[in-house]
PDB file of C-alpha atoms in Angstrom:
ATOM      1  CA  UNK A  22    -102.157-129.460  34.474  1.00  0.00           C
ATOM      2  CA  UNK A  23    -100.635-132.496  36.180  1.00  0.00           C
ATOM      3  CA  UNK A  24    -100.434-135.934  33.865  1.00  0.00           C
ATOM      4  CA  UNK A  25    -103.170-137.663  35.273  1.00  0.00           C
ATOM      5  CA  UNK A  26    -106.037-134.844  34.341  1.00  0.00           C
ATOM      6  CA  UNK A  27    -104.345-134.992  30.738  1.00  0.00           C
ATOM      7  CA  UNK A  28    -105.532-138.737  30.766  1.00  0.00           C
ATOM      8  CA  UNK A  29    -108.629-137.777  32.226  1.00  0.00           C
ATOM      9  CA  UNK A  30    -109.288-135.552  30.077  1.00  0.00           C
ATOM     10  CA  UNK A  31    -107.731-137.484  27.369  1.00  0.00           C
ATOM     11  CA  UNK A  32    -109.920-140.551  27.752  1.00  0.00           C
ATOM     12  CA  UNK A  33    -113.182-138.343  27.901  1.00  0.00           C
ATOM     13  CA  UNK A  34    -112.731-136.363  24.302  1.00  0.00           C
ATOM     14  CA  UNK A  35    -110.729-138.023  22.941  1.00  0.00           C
ATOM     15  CA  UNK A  36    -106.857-137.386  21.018  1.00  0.00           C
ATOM     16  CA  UNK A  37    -107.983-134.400  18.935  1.00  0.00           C
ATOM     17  CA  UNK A  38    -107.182-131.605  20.840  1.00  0.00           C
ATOM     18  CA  UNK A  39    -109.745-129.188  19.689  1.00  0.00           C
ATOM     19  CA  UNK A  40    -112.212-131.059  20.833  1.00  0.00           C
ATOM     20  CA  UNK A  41    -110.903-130.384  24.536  1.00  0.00           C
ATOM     21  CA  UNK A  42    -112.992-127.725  25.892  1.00  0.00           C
ATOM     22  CA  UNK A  43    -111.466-124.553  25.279  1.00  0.00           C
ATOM     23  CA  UNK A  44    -110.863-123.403  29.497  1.00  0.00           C
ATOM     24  CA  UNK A  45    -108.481-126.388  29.189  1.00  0.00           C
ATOM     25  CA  UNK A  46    -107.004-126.304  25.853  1.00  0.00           C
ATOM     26  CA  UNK A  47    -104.242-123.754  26.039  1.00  0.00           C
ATOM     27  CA  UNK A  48    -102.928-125.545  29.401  1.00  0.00           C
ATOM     28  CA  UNK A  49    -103.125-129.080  27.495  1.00  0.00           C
ATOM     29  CA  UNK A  50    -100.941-127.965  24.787  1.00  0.00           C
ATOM     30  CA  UNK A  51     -98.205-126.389  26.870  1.00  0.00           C
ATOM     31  CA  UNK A  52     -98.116-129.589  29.051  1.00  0.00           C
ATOM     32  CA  UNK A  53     -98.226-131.660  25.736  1.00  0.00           C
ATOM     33  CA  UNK A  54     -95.008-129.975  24.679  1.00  0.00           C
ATOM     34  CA  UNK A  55     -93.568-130.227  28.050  1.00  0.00           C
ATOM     35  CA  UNK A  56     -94.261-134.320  28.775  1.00  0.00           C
ATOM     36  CA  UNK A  57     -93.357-135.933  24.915  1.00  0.00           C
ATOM     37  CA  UNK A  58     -93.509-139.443  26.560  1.00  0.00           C
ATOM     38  CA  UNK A  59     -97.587-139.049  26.788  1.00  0.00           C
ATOM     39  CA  UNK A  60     -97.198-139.001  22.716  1.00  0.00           C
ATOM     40  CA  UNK A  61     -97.305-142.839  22.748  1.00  0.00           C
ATOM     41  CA  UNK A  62    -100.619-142.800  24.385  1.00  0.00           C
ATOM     42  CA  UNK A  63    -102.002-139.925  22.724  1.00  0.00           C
ATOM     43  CA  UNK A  64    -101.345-142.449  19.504  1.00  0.00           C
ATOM     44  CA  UNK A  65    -103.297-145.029  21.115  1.00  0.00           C
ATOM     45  CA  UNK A  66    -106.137-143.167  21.878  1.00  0.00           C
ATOM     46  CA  UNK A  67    -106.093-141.324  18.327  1.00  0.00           C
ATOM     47  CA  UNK A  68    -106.109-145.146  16.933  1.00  0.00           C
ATOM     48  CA  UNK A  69    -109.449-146.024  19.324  1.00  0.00           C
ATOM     49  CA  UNK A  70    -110.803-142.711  18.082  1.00  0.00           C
ATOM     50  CA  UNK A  71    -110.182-143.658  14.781  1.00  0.00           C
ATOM     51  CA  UNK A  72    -111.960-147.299  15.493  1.00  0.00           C
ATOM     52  CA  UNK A  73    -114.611-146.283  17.321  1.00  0.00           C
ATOM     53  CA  UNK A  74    -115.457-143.633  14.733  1.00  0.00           C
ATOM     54  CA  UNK A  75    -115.765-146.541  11.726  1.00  0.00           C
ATOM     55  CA  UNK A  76    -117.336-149.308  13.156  1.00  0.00           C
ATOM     56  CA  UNK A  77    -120.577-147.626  12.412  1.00  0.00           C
ATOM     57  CA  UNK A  78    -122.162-149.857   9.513  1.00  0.00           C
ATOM     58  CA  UNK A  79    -124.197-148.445   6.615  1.00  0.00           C
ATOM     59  CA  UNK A  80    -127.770-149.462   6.410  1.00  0.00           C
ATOM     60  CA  UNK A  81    -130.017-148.836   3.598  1.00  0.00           C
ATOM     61  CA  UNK A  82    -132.590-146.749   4.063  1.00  0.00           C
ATOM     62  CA  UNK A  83    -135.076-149.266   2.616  1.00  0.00           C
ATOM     63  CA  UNK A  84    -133.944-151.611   4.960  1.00  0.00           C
ATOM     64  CA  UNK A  85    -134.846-149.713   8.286  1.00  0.00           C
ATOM     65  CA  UNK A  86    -138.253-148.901   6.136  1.00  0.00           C
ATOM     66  CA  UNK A  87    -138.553-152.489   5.963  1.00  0.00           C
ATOM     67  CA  UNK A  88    -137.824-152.683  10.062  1.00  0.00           C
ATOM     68  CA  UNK A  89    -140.084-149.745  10.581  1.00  0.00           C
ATOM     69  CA  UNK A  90    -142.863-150.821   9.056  1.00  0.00           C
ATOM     70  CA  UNK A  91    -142.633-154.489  10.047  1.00  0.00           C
ATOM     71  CA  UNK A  92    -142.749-153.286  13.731  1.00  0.00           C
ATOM     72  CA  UNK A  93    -145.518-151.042  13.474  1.00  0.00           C
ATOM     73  CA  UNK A  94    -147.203-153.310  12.333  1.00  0.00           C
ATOM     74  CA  UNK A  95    -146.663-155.674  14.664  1.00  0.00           C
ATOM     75  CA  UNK A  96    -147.385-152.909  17.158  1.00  0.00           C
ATOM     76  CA  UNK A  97    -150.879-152.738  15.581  1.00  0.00           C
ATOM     77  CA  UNK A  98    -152.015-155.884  15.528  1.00  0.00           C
ATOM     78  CA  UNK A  99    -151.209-156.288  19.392  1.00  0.00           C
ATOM     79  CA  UNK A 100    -153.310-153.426  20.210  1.00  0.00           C
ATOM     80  CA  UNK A 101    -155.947-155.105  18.007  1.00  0.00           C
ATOM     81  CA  UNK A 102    -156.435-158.195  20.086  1.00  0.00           C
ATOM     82  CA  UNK A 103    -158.906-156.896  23.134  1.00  0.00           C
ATOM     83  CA  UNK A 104    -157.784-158.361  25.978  1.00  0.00           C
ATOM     84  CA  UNK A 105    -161.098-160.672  28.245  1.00  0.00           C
ATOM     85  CA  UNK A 106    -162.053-159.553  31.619  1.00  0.00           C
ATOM     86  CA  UNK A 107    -160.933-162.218  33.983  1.00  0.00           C
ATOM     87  CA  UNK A 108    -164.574-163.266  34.637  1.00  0.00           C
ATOM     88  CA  UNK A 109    -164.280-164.630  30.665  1.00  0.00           C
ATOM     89  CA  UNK A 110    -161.182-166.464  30.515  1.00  0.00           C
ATOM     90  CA  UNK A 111    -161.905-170.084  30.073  1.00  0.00           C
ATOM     91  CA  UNK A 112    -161.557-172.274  33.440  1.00  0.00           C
ATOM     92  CA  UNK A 113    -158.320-174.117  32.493  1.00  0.00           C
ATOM     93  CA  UNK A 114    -156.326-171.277  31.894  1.00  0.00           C
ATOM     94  CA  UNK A 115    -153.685-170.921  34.323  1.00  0.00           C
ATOM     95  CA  UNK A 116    -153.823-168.276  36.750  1.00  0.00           C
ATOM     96  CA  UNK A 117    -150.855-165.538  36.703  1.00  0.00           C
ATOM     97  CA  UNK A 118    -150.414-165.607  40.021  1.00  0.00           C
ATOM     98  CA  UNK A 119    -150.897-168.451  42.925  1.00  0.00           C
ATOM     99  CA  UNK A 120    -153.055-167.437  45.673  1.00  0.00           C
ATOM    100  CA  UNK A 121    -151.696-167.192  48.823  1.00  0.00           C
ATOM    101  CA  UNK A 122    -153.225-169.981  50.379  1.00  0.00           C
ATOM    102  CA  UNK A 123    -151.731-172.224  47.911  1.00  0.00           C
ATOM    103  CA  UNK A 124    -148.416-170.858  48.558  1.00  0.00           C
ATOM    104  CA  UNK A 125    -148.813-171.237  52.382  1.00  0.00           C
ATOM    105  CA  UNK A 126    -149.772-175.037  52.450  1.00  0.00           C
ATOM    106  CA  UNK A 127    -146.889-176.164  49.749  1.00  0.00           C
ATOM    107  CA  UNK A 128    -146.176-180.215  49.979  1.00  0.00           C
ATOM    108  CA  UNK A 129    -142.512-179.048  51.803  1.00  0.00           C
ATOM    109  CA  UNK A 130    -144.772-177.577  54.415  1.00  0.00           C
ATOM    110  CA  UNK A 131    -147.222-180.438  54.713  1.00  0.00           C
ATOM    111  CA  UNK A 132    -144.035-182.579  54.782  1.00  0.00           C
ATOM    112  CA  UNK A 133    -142.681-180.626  58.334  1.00  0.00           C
ATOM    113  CA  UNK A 134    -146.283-180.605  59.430  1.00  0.00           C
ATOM    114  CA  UNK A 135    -146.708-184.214  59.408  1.00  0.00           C
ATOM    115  CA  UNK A 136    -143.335-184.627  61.052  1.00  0.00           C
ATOM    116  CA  UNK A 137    -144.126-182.554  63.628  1.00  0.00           C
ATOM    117  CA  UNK A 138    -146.936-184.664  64.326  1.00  0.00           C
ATOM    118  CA  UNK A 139    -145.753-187.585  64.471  1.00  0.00           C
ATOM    119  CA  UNK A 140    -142.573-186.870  66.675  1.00  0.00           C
ATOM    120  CA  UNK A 141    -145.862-185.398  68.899  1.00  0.00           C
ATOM    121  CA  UNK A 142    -147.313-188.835  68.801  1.00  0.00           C
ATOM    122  CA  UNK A 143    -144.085-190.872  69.278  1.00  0.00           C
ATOM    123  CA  UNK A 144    -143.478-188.477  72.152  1.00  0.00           C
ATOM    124  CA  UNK A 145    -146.972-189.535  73.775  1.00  0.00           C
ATOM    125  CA  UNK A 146    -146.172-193.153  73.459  1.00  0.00           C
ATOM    126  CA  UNK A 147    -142.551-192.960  74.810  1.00  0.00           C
ATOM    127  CA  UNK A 148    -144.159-191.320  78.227  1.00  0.00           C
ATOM    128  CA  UNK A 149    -147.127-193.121  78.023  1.00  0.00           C
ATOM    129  CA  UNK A 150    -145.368-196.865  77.730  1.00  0.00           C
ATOM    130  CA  UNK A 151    -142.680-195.773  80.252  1.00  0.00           C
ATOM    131  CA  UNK A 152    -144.752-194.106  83.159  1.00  0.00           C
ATOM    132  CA  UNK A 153    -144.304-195.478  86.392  1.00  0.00           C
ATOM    133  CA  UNK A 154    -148.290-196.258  87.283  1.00  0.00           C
ATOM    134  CA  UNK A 155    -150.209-198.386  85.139  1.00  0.00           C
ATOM    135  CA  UNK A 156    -151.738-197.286  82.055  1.00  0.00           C
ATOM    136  CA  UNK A 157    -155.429-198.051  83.040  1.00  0.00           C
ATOM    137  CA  UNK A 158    -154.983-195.588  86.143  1.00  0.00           C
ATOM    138  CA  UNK A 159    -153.067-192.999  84.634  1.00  0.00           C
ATOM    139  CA  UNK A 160    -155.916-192.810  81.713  1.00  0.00           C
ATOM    140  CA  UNK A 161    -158.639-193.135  84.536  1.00  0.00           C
ATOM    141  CA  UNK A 162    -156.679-189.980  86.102  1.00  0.00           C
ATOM    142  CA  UNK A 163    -155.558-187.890  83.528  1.00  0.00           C
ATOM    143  CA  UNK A 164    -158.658-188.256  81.124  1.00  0.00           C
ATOM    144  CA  UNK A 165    -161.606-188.134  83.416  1.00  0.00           C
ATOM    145  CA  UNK A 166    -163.185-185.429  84.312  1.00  0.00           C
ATOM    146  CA  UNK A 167    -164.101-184.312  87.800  1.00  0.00           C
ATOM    147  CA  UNK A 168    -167.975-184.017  88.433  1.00  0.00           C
ATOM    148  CA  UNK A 169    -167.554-183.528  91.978  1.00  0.00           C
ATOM    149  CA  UNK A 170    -168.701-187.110  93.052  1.00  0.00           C
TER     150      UNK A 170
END
């Protein structure tokens, strides 16, 4: 048994030896004997046995009747309450869950929208203000539509 399976083993049952499972036992005790410097730890662990095994608090049994039965029936009376088909709920309840469509179209989203528009339109005024042939003829061009006359 090397030192660090004794703490393994050590921090997974515990101090008290015959607890150890019984394949490792005999090994555990001979290296015990051999190492007495791991007899500091062992204390330490016997003392966190030794916590761990009274911090359990006493309850009165009345008192977890008292829980019992205060959660049953509170158990009950939520099972008595029939829940409404959705086609009864009244119409200003709030929905559980947004449609999609309303999560689609948020303001932020309306916000970038408009943006985008309106760099489009300042866009069409920047070319349209600087183009190199009049306005009247490039609208005449670029607007009409050919009927072959």
């Amino acid at each position: 048994m090397t030192g660090r399976e004794f703490r393994r083993l050590m921090m997974i049952y515990g101090a008290d030896l015959r607890r150890w499972p019984a394949s490792r036992l005999a090994a555990a005790e001979k290296w015990q004997a051999a190492h007495p410097e791991f007899g500091g730890e062992l204390r330490r662990t016997a003392e966190m046995d030794r916590l761990l095994r009274d911090v359990a608090p006493l309850v009165e049994s009345s008192r977890v009747d008292r829980v019992m039965e205060k959660v049953l029936r509170k158990a009950e009376e939520e099972r008595a309450v029939p829940e409404l088909p959705a086609s009864l709920l009244p119409p200003f309840a709030v929905p559980l869950r947004v449609p999609w469509l309303q999560r689609r179209w948020a303001p932020q989203g309306m916000l970038y929208l408009g943006l985008f528009f309106l760099g489009c339109a300042a866009n069409l005024a920047v070319r349209l203000l600087t183009a190199e042939t009049p306005l009247d003829l490039w609208f005449a061009s670029n607007l009409s539509l050919p009927l072959g006359g």
